[in-house]
Coordinates of C-alpha atoms in Angstrom, one line a residue:
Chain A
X101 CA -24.9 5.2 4.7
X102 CA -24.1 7.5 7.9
X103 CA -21.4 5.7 8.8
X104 CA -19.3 6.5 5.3
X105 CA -19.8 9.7 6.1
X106 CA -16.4 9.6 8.6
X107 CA -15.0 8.0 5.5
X108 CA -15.2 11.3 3.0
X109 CA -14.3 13.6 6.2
X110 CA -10.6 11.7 6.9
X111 CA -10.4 12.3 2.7
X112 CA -11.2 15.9 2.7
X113 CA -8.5 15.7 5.7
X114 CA -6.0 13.9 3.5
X115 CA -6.6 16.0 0.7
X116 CA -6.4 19.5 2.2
X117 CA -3.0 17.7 3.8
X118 CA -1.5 17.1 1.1
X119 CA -2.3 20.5 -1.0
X120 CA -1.5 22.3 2.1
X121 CA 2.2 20.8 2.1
X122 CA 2.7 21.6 -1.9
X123 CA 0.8 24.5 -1.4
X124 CA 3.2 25.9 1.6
X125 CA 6.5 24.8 0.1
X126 CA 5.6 26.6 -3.2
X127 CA 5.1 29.7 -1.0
X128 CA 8.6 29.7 0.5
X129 CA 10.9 28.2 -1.5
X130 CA 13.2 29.9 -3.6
X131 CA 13.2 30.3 -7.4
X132 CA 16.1 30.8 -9.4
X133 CA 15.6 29.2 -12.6
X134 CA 17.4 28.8 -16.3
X135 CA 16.9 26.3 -19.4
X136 CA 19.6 24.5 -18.4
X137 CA 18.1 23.7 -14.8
X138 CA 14.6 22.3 -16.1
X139 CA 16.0 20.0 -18.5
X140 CA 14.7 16.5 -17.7
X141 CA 17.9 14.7 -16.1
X142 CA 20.1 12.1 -18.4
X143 CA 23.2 11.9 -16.4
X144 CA 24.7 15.3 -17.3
X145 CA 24.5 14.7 -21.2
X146 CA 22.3 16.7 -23.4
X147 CA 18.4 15.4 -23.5
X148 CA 18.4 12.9 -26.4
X149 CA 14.8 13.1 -28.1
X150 CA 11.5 13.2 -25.8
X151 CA 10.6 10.5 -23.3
X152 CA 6.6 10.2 -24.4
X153 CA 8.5 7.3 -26.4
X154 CA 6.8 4.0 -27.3
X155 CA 7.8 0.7 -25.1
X156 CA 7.0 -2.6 -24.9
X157 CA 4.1 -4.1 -25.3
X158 CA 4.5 -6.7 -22.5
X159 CA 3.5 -3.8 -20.2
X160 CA 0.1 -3.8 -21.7
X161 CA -0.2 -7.4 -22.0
X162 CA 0.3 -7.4 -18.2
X163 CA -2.6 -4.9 -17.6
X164 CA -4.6 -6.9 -19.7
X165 CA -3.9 -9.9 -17.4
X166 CA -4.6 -8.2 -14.5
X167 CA -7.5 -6.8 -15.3
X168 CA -9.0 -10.4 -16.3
X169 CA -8.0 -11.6 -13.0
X170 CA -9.0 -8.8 -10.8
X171 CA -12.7 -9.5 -12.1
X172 CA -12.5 -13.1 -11.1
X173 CA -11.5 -11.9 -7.5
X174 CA -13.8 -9.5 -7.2
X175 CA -16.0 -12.5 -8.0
X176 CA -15.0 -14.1 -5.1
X177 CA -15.2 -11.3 -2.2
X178 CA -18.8 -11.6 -2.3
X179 CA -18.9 -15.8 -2.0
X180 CA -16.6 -15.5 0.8
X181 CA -18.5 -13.5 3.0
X182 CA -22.0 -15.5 2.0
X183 CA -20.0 -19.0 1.6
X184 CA -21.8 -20.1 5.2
X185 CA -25.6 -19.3 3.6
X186 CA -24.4 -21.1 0.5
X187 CA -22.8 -24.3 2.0
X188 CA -21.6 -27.1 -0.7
X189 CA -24.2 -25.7 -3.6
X190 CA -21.5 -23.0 -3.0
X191 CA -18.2 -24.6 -2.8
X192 CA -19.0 -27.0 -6.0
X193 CA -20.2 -23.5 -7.8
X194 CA -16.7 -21.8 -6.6
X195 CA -14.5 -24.7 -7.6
X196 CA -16.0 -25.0 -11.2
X197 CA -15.6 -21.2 -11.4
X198 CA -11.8 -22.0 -10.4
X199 CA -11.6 -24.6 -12.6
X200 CA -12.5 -22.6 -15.5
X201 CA -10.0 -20.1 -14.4
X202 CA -6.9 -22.6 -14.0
X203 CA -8.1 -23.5 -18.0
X204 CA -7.2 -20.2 -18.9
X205 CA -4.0 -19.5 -16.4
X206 CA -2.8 -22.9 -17.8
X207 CA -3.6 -21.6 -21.8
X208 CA -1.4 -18.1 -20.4
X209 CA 0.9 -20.4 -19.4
X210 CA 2.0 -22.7 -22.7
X211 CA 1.7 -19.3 -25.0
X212 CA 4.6 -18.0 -22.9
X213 CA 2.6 -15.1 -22.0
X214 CA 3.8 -14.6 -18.3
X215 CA 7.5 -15.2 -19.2
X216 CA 8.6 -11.9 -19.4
X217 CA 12.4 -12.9 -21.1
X218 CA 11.4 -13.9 -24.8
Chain B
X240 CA -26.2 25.5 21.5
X241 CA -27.5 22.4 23.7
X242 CA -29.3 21.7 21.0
X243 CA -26.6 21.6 18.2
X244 CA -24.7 19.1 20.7
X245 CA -27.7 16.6 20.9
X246 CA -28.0 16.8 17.4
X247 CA -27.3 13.0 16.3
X248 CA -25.6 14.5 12.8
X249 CA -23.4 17.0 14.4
X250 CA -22.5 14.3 16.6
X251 CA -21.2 11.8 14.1
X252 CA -19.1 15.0 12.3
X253 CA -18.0 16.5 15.4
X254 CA -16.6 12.9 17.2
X255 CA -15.3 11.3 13.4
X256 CA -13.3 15.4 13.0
X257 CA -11.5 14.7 16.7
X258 CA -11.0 10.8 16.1
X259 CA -9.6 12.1 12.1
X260 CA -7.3 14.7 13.8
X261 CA -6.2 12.5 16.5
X262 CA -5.3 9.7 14.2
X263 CA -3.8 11.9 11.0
X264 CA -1.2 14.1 13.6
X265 CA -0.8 10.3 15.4
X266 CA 0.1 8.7 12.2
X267 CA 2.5 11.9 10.6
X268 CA 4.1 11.5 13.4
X269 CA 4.6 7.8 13.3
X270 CA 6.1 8.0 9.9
X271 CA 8.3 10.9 10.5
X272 CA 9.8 8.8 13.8
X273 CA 9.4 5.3 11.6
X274 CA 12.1 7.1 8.8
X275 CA 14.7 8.1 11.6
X276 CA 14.2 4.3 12.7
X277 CA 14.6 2.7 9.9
X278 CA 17.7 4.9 8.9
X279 CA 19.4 4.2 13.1
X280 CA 18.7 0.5 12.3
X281 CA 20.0 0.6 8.4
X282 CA 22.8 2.2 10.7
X283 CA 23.4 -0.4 13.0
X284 CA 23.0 -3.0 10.5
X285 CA 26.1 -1.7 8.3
X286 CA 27.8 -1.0 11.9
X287 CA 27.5 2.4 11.8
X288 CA 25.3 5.1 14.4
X289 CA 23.1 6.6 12.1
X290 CA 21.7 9.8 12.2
X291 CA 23.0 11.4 16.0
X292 CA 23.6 14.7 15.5
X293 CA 20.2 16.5 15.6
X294 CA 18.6 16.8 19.1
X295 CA 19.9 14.5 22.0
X296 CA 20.2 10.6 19.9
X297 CA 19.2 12.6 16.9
X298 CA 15.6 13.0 17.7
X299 CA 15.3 16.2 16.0
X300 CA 16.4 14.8 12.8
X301 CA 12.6 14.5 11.1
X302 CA 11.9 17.6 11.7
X303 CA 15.3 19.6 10.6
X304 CA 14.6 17.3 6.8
X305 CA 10.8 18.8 6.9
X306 CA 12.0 22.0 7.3
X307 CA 14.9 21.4 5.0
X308 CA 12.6 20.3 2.3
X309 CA 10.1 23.1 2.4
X310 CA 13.0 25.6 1.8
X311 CA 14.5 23.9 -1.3
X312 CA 14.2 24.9 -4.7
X313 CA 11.6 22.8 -7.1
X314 CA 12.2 21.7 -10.4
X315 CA 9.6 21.2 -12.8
X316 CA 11.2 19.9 -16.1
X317 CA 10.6 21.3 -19.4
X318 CA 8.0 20.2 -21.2
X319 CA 6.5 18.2 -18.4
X320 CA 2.5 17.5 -18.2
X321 CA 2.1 20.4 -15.4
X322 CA -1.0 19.2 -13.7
X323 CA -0.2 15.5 -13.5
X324 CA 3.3 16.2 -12.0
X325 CA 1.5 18.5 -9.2
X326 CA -1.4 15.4 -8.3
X327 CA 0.8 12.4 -8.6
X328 CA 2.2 13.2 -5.2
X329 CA -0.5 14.0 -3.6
X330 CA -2.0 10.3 -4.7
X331 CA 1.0 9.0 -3.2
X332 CA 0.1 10.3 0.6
X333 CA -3.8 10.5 0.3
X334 CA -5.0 6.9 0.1
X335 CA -1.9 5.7 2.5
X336 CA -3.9 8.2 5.1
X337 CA -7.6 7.4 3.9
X338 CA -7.2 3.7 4.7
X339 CA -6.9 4.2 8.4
X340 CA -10.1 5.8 8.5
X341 CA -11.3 2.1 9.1
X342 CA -8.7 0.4 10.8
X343 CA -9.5 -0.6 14.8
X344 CA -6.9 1.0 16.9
X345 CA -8.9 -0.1 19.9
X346 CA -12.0 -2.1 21.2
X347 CA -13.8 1.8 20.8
X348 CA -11.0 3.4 18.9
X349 CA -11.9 3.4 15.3
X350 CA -13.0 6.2 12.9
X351 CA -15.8 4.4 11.1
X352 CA -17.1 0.7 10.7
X353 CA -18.1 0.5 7.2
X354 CA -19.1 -3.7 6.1
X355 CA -16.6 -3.0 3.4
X356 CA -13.8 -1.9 4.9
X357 CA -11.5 -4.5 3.5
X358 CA -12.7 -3.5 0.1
X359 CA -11.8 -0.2 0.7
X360 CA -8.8 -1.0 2.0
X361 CA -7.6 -2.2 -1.6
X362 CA -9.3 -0.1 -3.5
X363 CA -6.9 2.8 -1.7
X364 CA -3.9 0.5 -2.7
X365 CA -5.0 -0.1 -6.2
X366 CA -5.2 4.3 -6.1
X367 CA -1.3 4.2 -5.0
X368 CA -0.6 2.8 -8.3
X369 CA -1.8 5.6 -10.3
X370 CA 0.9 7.9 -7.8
X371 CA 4.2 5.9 -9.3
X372 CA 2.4 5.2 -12.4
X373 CA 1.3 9.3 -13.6
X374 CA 4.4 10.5 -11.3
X375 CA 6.7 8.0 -13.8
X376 CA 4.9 9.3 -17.0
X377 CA 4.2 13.2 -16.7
X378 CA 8.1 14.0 -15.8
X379 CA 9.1 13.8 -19.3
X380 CA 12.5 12.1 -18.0
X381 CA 13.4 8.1 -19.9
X382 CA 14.5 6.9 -16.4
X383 CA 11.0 8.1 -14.6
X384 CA 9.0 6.4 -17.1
X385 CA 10.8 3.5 -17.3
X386 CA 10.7 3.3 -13.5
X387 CA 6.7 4.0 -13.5
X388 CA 6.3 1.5 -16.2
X389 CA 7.8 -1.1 -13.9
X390 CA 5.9 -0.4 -10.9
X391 CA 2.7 -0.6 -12.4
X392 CA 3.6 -3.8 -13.8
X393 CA 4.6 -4.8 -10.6
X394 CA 1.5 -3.5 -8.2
X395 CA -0.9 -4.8 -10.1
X396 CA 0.6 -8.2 -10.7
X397 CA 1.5 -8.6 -7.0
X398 CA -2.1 -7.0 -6.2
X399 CA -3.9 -10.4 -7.5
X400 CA -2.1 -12.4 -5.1
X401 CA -2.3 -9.9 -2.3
X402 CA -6.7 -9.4 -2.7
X403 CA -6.6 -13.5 -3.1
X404 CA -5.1 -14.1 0.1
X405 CA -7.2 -12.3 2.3
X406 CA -10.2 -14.1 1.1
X407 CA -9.1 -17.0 3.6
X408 CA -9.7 -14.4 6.5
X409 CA -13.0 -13.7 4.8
X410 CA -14.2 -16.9 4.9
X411 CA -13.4 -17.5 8.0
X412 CA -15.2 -14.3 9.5
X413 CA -17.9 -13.8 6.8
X414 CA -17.4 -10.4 6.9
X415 CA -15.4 -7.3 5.4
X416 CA -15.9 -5.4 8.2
X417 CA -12.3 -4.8 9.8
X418 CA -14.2 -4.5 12.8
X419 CA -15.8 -7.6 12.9
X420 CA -12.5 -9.0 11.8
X421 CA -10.7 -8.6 14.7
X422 CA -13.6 -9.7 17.0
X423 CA -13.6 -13.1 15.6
X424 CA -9.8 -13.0 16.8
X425 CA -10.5 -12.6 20.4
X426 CA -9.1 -16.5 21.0
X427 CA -6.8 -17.4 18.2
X428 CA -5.4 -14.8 15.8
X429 CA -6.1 -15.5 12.5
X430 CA -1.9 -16.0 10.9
X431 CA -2.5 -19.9 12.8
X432 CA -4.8 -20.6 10.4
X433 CA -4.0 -19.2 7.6
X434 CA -0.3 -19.4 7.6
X435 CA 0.0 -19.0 4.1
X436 CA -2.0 -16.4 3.2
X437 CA -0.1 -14.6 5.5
X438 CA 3.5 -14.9 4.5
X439 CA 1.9 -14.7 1.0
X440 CA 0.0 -11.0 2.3
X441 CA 3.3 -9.6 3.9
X442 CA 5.2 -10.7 0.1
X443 CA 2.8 -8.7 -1.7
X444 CA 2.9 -6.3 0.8
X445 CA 6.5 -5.6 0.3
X446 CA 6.1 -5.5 -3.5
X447 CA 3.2 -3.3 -3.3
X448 CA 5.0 -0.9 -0.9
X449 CA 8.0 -0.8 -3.6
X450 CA 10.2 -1.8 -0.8
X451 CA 13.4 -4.0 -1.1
X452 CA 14.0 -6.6 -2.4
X453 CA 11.0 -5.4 -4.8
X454 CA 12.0 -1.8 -4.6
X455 CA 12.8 -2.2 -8.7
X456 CA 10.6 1.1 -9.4
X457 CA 13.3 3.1 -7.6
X458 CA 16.5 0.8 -8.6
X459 CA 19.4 3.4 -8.0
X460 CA 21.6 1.4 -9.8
X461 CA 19.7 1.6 -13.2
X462 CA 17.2 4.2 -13.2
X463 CA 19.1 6.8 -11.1
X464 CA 15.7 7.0 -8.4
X465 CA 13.1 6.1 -10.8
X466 CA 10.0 7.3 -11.0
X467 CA 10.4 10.2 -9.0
X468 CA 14.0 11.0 -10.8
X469 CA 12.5 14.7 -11.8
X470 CA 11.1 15.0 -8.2
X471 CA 12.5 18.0 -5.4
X472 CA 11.1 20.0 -2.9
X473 CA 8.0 18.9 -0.8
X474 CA 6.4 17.4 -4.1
X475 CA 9.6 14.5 -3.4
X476 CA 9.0 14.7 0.4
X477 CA 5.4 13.6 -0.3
X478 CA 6.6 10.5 -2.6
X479 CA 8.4 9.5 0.4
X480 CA 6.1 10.3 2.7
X481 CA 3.6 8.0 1.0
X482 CA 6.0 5.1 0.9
X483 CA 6.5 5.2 4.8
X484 CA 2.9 5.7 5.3
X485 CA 2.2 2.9 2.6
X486 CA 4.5 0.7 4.7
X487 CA 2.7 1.8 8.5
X488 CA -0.6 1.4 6.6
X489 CA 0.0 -2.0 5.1
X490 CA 1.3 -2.8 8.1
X491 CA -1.6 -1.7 10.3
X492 CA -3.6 -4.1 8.2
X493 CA -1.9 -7.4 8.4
X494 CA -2.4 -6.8 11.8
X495 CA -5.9 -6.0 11.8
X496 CA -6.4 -9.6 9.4
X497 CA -3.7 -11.6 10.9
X498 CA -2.4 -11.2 14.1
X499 CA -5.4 -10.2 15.4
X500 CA -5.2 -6.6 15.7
X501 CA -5.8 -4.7 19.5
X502 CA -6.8 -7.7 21.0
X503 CA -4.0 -9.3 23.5
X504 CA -3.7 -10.2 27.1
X505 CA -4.0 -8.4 31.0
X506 CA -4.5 -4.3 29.2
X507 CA -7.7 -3.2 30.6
X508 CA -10.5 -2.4 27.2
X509 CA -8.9 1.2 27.3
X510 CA -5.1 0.2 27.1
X511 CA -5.3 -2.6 24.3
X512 CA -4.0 -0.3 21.6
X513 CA -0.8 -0.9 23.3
X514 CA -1.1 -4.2 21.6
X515 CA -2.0 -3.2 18.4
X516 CA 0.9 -1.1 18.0
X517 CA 3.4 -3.4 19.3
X518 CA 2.0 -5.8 16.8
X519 CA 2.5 -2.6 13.8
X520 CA 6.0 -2.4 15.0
X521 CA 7.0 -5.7 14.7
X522 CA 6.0 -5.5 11.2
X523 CA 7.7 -2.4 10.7
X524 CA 10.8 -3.8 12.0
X525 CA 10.5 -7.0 9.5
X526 CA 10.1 -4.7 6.5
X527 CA 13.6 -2.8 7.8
X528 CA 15.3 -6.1 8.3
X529 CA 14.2 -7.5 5.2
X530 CA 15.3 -4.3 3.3
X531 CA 19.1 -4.4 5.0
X532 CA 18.7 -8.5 4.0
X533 CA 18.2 -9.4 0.9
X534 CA 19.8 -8.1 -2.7
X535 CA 17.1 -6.9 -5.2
X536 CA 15.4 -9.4 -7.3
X537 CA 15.8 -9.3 -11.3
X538 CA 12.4 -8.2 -13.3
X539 CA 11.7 -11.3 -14.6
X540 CA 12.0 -13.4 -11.5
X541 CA 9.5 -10.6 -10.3
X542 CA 7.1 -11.2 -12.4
X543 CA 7.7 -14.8 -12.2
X544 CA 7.2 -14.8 -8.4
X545 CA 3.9 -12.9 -8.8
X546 CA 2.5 -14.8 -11.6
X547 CA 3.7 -18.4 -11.6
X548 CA 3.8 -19.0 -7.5
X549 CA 1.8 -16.1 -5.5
X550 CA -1.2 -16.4 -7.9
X551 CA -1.5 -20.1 -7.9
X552 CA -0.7 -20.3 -4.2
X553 CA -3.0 -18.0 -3.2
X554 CA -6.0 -19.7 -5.1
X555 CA -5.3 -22.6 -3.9
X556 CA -5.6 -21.4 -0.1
X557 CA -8.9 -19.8 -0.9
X558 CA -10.3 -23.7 -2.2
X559 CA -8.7 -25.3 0.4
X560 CA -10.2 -22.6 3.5
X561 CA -13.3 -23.4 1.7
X562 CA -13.2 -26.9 2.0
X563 CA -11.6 -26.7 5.3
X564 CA -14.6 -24.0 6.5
X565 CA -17.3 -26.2 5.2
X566 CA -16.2 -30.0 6.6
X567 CA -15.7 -28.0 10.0
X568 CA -19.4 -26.9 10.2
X569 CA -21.1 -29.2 8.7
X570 CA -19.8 -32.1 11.2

C-alpha cells in the first residue's frame, strides 16, 4: 500500500490549493453588498418563484441508466486485465455477459427510453 | 539527521512532496499559458491578434486575470445552499490535479505507480461531475440548474463510452498500471491498434470536458453561462481553472493510453518528456481547433450520440480486441 501513499499527499496538495485560492480572494476582495446585488440573476427582471423547482424526470431515468451500465463495466475492467489467464473459458463467459446486456440495451431501446424528444 | 535521510519512509514523502510540487506549479502554469493559447488561436482563427497588450506578445496576460480576479467582488445569491456553493469549485480543480499524480511524464518521472491507476483516473473524472452538478444546484439561479442538470446527464452518459473504450488498451497490456501502459508502447503506440477506441476516447473526452461542440452545460445562448451563472471572484476562476486542467489532464491521458506517452525516438532516457509533451500539445491544439470548428450540437442528438452510437461502438471494440487478442496468442 506504500506506494498510494504519494497518491493522498498530491490530494492534500490539491486541496490546501484550492482552499488556499478561495481562502486568499475572500481575504482581499472588496464587499459592498445590497438585496438587490444577491438576487440570483434572471436577466434583469425580478426573481420569479425559487429555483429548487421540480424537472423532468428523464434526468433521473438517465442516472438510472447509467448507473446499470457502469456496473456492467466495472465488470469488465477486471476480465480485461486477467483475459490472458482466462483464455476462451473467458471470452465465451464475456460474450454471453454482453449478450445479456445487448438484451436489455435492445428492451431500452423499443420502450423509447433513450430518445430524449417524446 | 543522517538517519532521518536513510529512513525508507521519509524517503517516499520527502521525494513524492518535490515530484508533487514540481508537477502541481508545472501543471498551473501550463493551464494558465494553455488559456492565453487557446484565446491567440481563437484569435487567429476569427482573423484577429488576440490578447497583445499585456507583457511583450501579451505574455503577462494570465497573470494580470489572476490578479484581476482575486480583487473582485463575490456574489453569493440569496438564499443559496452556503456550503455547497463554497466546495463545488474546489471539486472542479482537485481531481483535474489529483489525476496526474499517476501519469508518466518520463521513463523515471512519475509521482506514484499504483496497479490501478487507470481506475483512478476515472474515478477523478466521475468526481468532476459532482463540481457542475452541486455548482448547478446550490446557486438557487433556474439557468444554473438547468445547466447542471444537463451536464450531469451528459458526463455520465458520455462516461460509459469513455471507461468502455479504454478496455481495448487493457486488454492489450493486462494491466491498469499507467506505467506499465506505456512500456508495452515502446514499438507501436497503441492508437494503430485501437483506432476506434481512440477517436471514440478523444469524443467522450470533449463531452466530458464540457468543451464545444458539447459545451451545452455552459450554452451562452440559452442559459446565460450555465452552471456557474451565480459564479464571481476566484470561486469562478476555479470553475475555469478546472475546465483547462480537465482538458491538459484528459489530454495527458490519451497520451499515456494511445499515443504512447514519453516514449519517442533519438532523446536520451532523461529528455523523453520532450515527447510526452509534444504529444499533450497536439491534443491540446485539436481540442482548440475543434472548439473554433464545429457549431454546438442539439440535446437530443447528444444524448443520441452517447447512447445509440458511442455505447454500442465501444462494446463492440472491447468483443472484437478480445477476439482479436486471443486468435493472436493462441496461434
Amino acid at each position: 500500500m506504500r506506494e498510494y501513499i504519494p497518491v493522498l499527499l498530491f490530494l492534500l496538495a490539491a486541496i490546501s490549493f484550492a482552499v488556499i485560492t478561495i481562502g486568499a480572494s475572500h481575504v482581499i476582495m472588496p464587499r459592498k453588498q445590497n438585496a438587490r446585488k444577491m438576487a440570483p440573476y434572471e436577466c434583469g427582471v425580478e426573481p420569479v418563484g425559487s429555483a429548487r423547482n421540480r424537472f423532468h424526470v428523464k434526468f433521473y431515468l438517465v442516472a438510472v441508466l447509467f448507473i446499470l451500465f457502469d456496473i456492467e463495466a466495472v465488470f469488465i475492467y477486471p476480465w480485461a486485465v486477467a483475459f490472458r489467464q482466462l483464455g476462451l473459458y473467458g471470452l465465451i463467459e464475456m460474450s454471453l455477459f454482453i449478450l445479456i446486456l445487448l438484451v436489455g440495451y435492445v428492451y431500452l431501446l423499443k420502450k423509447r427510453a433513450l430518445d430524449w424528444e417524446n | 539527521m543522517k538517519a532521518l535521510f536513510d529512513n525508507p519512509d521519509f524517503q517516499l514523502v520527502f521525494w513524492a512532496l518535490v515530484k508533487i510540487a514540481i508537477i502541481l506549479n508545472g501543471l498551473l502554469g501550463l493551464v494558465s499559458y494553455m488559456i492565453l493559447a487557446e484565446r491567440k488561436i481563437a484569435g487567429r482563427m476569427q482573423g484577429r491578434p488576440g490578447p497583445n497588450r499585456v507583457g511583450p506578445a501579451g505574455l503577462l496576460q494570465p497573470l494580470a486575470d489572476v490578479i484581476k480576479l482575486f480583487f473582485k467582488e463575490e456574489f453569493i445569491p440569496a438564499e443559496a445552499n452556503r456550503v455547497v456553493f463554497h466546495i463545488a469549485p474546489m471539486l472542479a480543480v482537485i481531481p483535474a490535479l489529483v489525476t496526474f499524480s499517476v501519469i508518466p511524464i518520463g521513463p523515471n518521472f512519475t509521482v506514484t505507480d499504483i496497479n490501478v491507476g487507470l481506475l483512478l483516473f476515472l474515478a477523478m473524472s466521475s468526481i468532476g461531475v459532482y463540481a457542475v452538478t452541486l455548482g448547478g444546484w446550490s446557486s438557487n439561479n433556474k439557468y444554473a440548474l438547468l445547466g447542471g442538470l444537463r451536464s450531469s446527464a451528459q458526463m455520465i452518459s458520455y462516461e460509459l463510452a469513455m471507461g468502455l473504450s479504454t478496455i481495448g488498451v487493457l486488454l492489450l497490456t493486462g494491466s491498469l498500471s499507467l506505467v506499465q501502459i506505456v512500456k508495452a508502447q515502446a514499438a507501436i503506440p497503441f492508437f494503430v491498434f485501437q483506432p476506434l477506441a481512440f477517436l471514440i476516447f478523444m469524443i467522450t473526452a470533449l463531452a466530458e470536458t464540457n468543451r464545444a461542440p458539447f459545451d451545452l452545460p455552459e450554452a451562452e445562448a440559452e442559459l446565460v453561462a450555465g452552471f456557474h451563472t451565480e459564479y464571481s471572484s476566484m470561486k469562478f476562476g476555479l470553475f475555469f481553472l478546472g475546465e483547462f486542467t480537465n482538458v491538459i489532464t484528459i489530454c495527458a491521458v490519451a497520451t499515456t493510453l494511445f499515443l504512447g506517452g514519453w516514449n519517442g525516438p533519438w532523446l536520451p532516457d532523461s529528455l523523453k518528456f520532450v515527447w510526452f509533451f509534444l504529444k499533450l500539445a497536439a491534443l491540446v491544439f485539436v481540442f482548440m481547433w475543434l472548439r473554433w470548428t464545429f457549431p454546438r450540437f442539439r440535446y437530443d442528438q447528444l444524448m443520441d450520440l452517447g447512447w445509440k452510437v458511442l455505447l454500442p461502438l465501444s462494446l463492440a471494440n472491447v468483443m472484437v480486441t478480445g477476439a482479436a487478442v486471443y486468435w493472436i496468442h493462441n496461434r
